């Protein structure tokens, strides 16, 4: 068995992950996990000398994070140890011996039509503020056009935050009105969008004619690199705050798209393909909510119920 320090092993794994074309968001998340792991082992031991109890204590120390996030940490560590085993750096994969947490089943809370309109109305201007000796005012948001396209795409397609952040200009087909999305496990899929969203994208891209088709669709205003998922969450949360709508984040737009799709008589199998789910489990949760709406509407509209026959 080879002897390799943890930091060197991590460098080797990340090079391998890049060669295998793991998504930039996955590599970024794994890098963050490994940086936290390295901080637990300042003496930089050989990866083969790290024990199961040490990893368990590391995972327990993440008690402020959600179970879903800790599951992501477990997956990242498992990937590193699986690679190390294949490279003959360790004798066994100790991560496989640690039971991963079961994520919480979060409440699905879609946005209402009124909330979406409030959010869209809050894209262009800052929250009102006042300065000494001057009346209350607002200023224009420089990235408003980009942000509006982002919100329309999230609501119109149901794509994940990571999928949106990974889009390039070349992934957008305005004539056919679809985007090419790289989903989980590097699975590509085409996702359609509406004419209204297409018009917004065209207007947004018209100002970027000098850029190549390989350029990122939504660059960060800070770096020009692809918009990081964490920055996307902050952008959308701030817009929600200005709109007075609580708990606004990218995944709520995904939930809203899915439930509205079913309310408007879309079928579950098409929804499954659009969302990129490998099973119908999550789609069935959306269907249960949509079905509840249908039953409530029936109670209101049924002639038997209304005429008291």
XYZ file of C-alpha atoms in Angstrom:
309
model
C 0.000 0.000 0.000
C 1.302 3.445 -0.969
C 1.720 6.184 1.630
C 0.224 9.551 0.677
C -0.614 12.548 2.839
C -4.220 13.708 2.973
C -3.591 17.008 1.143
C -1.725 15.239 -1.662
C -4.447 12.607 -1.949
C -7.074 15.326 -2.204
C -5.085 17.044 -4.970
C -4.901 13.739 -6.851
C -8.616 13.069 -6.476
C -9.587 16.561 -7.697
C -7.351 16.139 -10.756
C -9.071 12.813 -11.435
C -12.514 14.397 -10.933
C -11.645 17.107 -13.439
C -10.411 14.549 -15.966
C -13.695 12.649 -15.571
C -15.567 15.900 -16.270
C -17.490 16.046 -13.019
C -19.602 19.190 -12.978
C -17.846 22.379 -11.784
C -20.425 22.722 -9.009
C -19.723 19.199 -7.753
C -15.976 19.822 -7.790
C -16.473 23.157 -6.025
C -18.624 21.543 -3.321
C -16.194 18.659 -2.845
C -13.278 21.110 -2.616
C -15.117 22.970 0.149
C -15.752 19.680 1.997
C -12.117 18.632 1.700
C -10.911 22.020 2.929
C -13.025 21.553 6.061
C -11.663 18.022 6.424
C -8.062 19.247 6.154
C -8.735 21.766 8.926
C -9.581 18.806 11.183
C -6.167 17.280 10.485
C -3.624 20.136 10.648
C -0.763 17.630 10.956
C -1.679 16.316 7.442
C -1.582 12.554 8.167
C -1.424 9.830 5.563
C -4.937 9.235 4.288
C -4.551 5.558 5.143
C -3.950 6.416 8.818
C -7.246 8.270 9.250
C -9.688 6.174 11.266
C -13.414 5.620 11.159
C -13.989 7.263 14.603
C -12.133 10.370 13.424
C -14.401 10.705 10.385
C -17.457 10.055 12.556
C -16.413 12.864 14.908
C -15.942 15.151 11.889
C -19.461 14.406 10.643
C -20.924 14.861 14.137
C -19.260 18.291 14.320
C -21.475 19.390 11.416
C -24.511 19.506 13.718
C -25.514 23.007 12.583
C -26.021 21.785 9.004
C -29.114 20.061 7.627
C -29.108 16.289 7.227
C -29.250 16.755 3.469
C -26.068 18.846 3.545
C -24.320 16.333 5.812
C -25.354 13.626 3.343
C -23.516 15.666 0.702
C -20.424 15.672 2.916
C -20.716 11.902 3.312
C -20.966 11.497 -0.477
C -17.902 13.698 -1.050
C -15.813 11.787 1.487
C -17.022 8.490 0.042
C -15.901 9.567 -3.430
C -12.447 10.491 -2.096
C -12.013 7.231 -0.186
C -13.330 5.169 -3.123
C -10.703 6.765 -5.350
C -7.989 6.226 -2.715
C -8.909 2.530 -2.492
C -8.615 2.143 -6.268
C -5.222 3.884 -6.105
C -4.027 1.486 -3.371
C -3.642 4.309 -0.855
C -5.891 2.724 1.787
C -6.788 -0.799 2.844
C -10.539 -0.275 3.029
C -13.184 2.380 2.455
C -14.070 3.409 6.005
C -16.725 5.854 4.746
C -18.834 2.917 3.535
C -18.865 1.680 7.129
C -20.461 4.919 8.347
C -24.213 5.067 7.862
C -25.188 8.233 5.987
C -27.908 10.443 7.493
C -31.444 10.249 6.140
C -32.362 13.711 4.820
C -35.377 15.502 6.231
C -38.449 15.418 4.017
C -38.965 19.124 3.562
C -42.395 20.692 3.215
C -43.120 21.648 -0.389
C -44.175 25.283 -0.320
C -44.708 26.630 -3.852
C -44.936 30.321 -4.589
C -48.348 31.792 -5.294
C -49.094 33.862 -8.388
C -49.288 36.988 -6.217
C -45.891 36.238 -4.637
C -44.264 35.674 -8.036
C -45.570 39.030 -9.262
C -44.234 40.770 -6.146
C -40.836 39.133 -6.702
C -40.687 40.179 -10.361
C -41.681 43.722 -9.401
C -38.731 43.851 -6.994
C -36.036 42.893 -9.519
C -35.198 46.314 -10.976
C -34.907 48.569 -7.920
C -33.176 48.426 -4.562
C -35.096 48.536 -1.314
C -36.051 52.128 -0.345
C -33.438 53.867 1.784
C -32.813 57.344 3.105
C -29.719 59.483 3.565
C -29.206 62.299 6.098
C -31.019 65.408 4.955
C -32.510 63.742 1.884
C -35.789 62.044 1.189
C -36.198 58.299 0.757
C -35.001 56.948 -2.578
C -34.081 53.808 -4.528
C -31.396 52.985 -7.052
C -31.412 50.757 -10.136
C -29.915 47.259 -9.815
C -27.110 46.930 -12.417
C -27.709 43.199 -12.909
C -31.510 43.473 -13.066
C -31.803 42.187 -16.636
C -29.689 39.117 -15.872
C -31.612 38.483 -12.663
C -34.998 38.714 -14.404
C -33.932 36.141 -17.005
C -32.767 33.880 -14.177
C -36.136 34.073 -12.415
C -38.063 33.442 -15.630
C -35.921 30.420 -16.501
C -36.237 28.919 -13.021
C -40.010 29.353 -13.021
C -40.507 28.322 -16.655
C -38.295 25.215 -16.676
C -37.960 23.955 -13.107
C -34.214 23.435 -13.521
C -31.979 23.128 -10.467
C -29.772 25.977 -9.248
C -26.609 24.060 -10.199
C -28.001 23.376 -13.670
C -28.787 27.042 -14.237
C -25.347 28.140 -13.048
C -23.706 25.680 -15.455
C -25.434 26.997 -18.588
C -23.432 28.484 -21.468
C -24.748 30.653 -24.287
C -24.345 27.679 -26.631
C -26.822 25.699 -24.508
C -29.656 28.053 -25.478
C -31.602 27.396 -28.691
C -33.886 30.384 -29.197
C -35.427 29.023 -32.414
C -36.411 25.662 -30.946
C -37.021 27.311 -27.548
C -35.135 24.891 -25.359
C -32.009 24.757 -23.238
C -29.546 21.892 -22.998
C -29.097 21.126 -19.311
C -26.369 19.051 -17.707
C -28.131 17.305 -14.843
C -27.012 15.036 -12.051
C -24.561 12.250 -12.913
C -23.648 14.153 -16.102
C -26.968 13.355 -17.788
C -27.947 15.858 -20.459
C -31.551 16.721 -21.238
C -33.393 19.272 -23.323
C -35.817 21.478 -21.424
C -38.322 23.694 -23.264
C -39.130 27.279 -22.343
C -41.961 29.616 -23.285
C -41.996 32.389 -25.848
C -42.006 35.094 -23.152
C -38.868 33.632 -21.589
C -37.292 33.378 -25.041
C -37.868 37.077 -25.664
C -36.187 37.977 -22.388
C -33.201 35.738 -23.164
C -32.891 37.262 -26.675
C -32.909 40.787 -25.252
C -30.359 39.804 -22.597
C -28.034 38.193 -25.152
C -28.432 41.047 -27.652
C -26.297 43.178 -25.336
C -23.584 40.512 -25.269
C -22.981 40.070 -29.012
C -19.258 40.395 -28.617
C -19.085 37.254 -26.507
C -18.478 33.784 -27.910
C -21.152 31.097 -27.799
C -19.002 29.235 -25.281
C -19.299 32.055 -22.760
C -21.253 31.408 -19.593
C -24.907 32.428 -19.753
C -25.013 33.900 -16.250
C -21.611 35.238 -15.175
C -20.968 36.435 -11.660
C -20.884 40.207 -11.440
C -17.928 39.838 -9.074
C -15.622 37.576 -11.086
C -17.107 37.072 -14.549
C -16.877 33.320 -13.975
C -19.995 31.105 -13.863
C -22.380 32.284 -11.174
C -21.735 30.150 -8.058
C -24.824 28.488 -6.602
C -24.246 30.225 -3.259
C -24.228 33.635 -4.955
C -27.414 32.708 -6.836
C -29.114 31.877 -3.525
C -28.072 35.260 -2.092
C -29.309 37.154 -5.166
C -32.724 35.504 -5.073
C -33.052 35.821 -1.296
C -32.354 39.577 -1.519
C -34.972 39.998 -4.234
C -37.426 38.101 -2.008
C -36.607 40.406 0.890
C -37.283 43.481 -1.239
C -40.561 41.923 -2.389
C -41.635 41.116 1.174
C -41.879 37.396 0.367
C -40.360 35.054 2.934
C -38.034 32.123 2.222
C -37.403 32.750 -1.484
C -34.770 30.436 -2.961
C -34.170 28.703 -6.323
C -35.748 25.396 -5.320
C -39.083 27.065 -4.545
C -39.267 28.024 -8.213
C -38.673 24.364 -9.115
C -41.507 23.311 -6.793
C -43.752 26.021 -8.213
C -43.078 24.961 -11.802
C -43.772 21.294 -11.023
C -47.046 21.867 -9.200
C -48.339 24.371 -11.762
C -47.409 21.935 -14.532
C -49.631 19.286 -12.938
C -52.414 21.753 -12.086
C -52.496 22.690 -15.769
C -52.988 19.040 -16.751
C -49.392 18.133 -17.594
C -48.622 14.429 -17.189
C -46.252 13.026 -14.590
C -43.952 11.242 -17.043
C -43.248 14.394 -19.048
C -42.677 16.270 -15.791
C -40.236 13.591 -14.670
C -38.217 14.039 -17.883
C -38.261 17.841 -17.660
C -37.116 17.845 -14.024
C -34.465 15.187 -14.642
C -35.659 12.803 -11.921
C -34.594 9.181 -12.258
C -37.699 7.958 -10.409
C -41.273 9.151 -9.941
C -40.955 9.453 -6.151
C -40.585 13.247 -6.042
C -43.076 13.758 -8.862
C -45.650 11.807 -6.850
C -45.219 14.285 -3.985
C -45.992 17.118 -6.388
C -48.954 15.160 -7.730
C -50.374 14.699 -4.230
C -50.378 18.478 -3.715
C -51.936 19.130 -7.121
C -54.556 16.437 -6.452
C -55.490 18.104 -3.163
C -56.129 21.312 -5.118
C -58.342 19.467 -7.576
C -60.378 17.911 -4.772
C -60.800 21.284 -3.050
C -61.905 22.862 -6.344
C -64.397 20.026 -6.851
C -65.943 20.676 -3.447
C -66.475 24.307 -4.417
C -67.697 23.700 -7.974
C -69.675 20.466 -7.737
C -73.422 20.993 -8.428
C -74.216 18.218 -5.982
C -72.351 20.013 -3.192
C -73.597 23.476 -4.118
C -77.219 22.607 -4.754
C -77.398 20.481 -1.598
C -79.119 17.684 -3.517
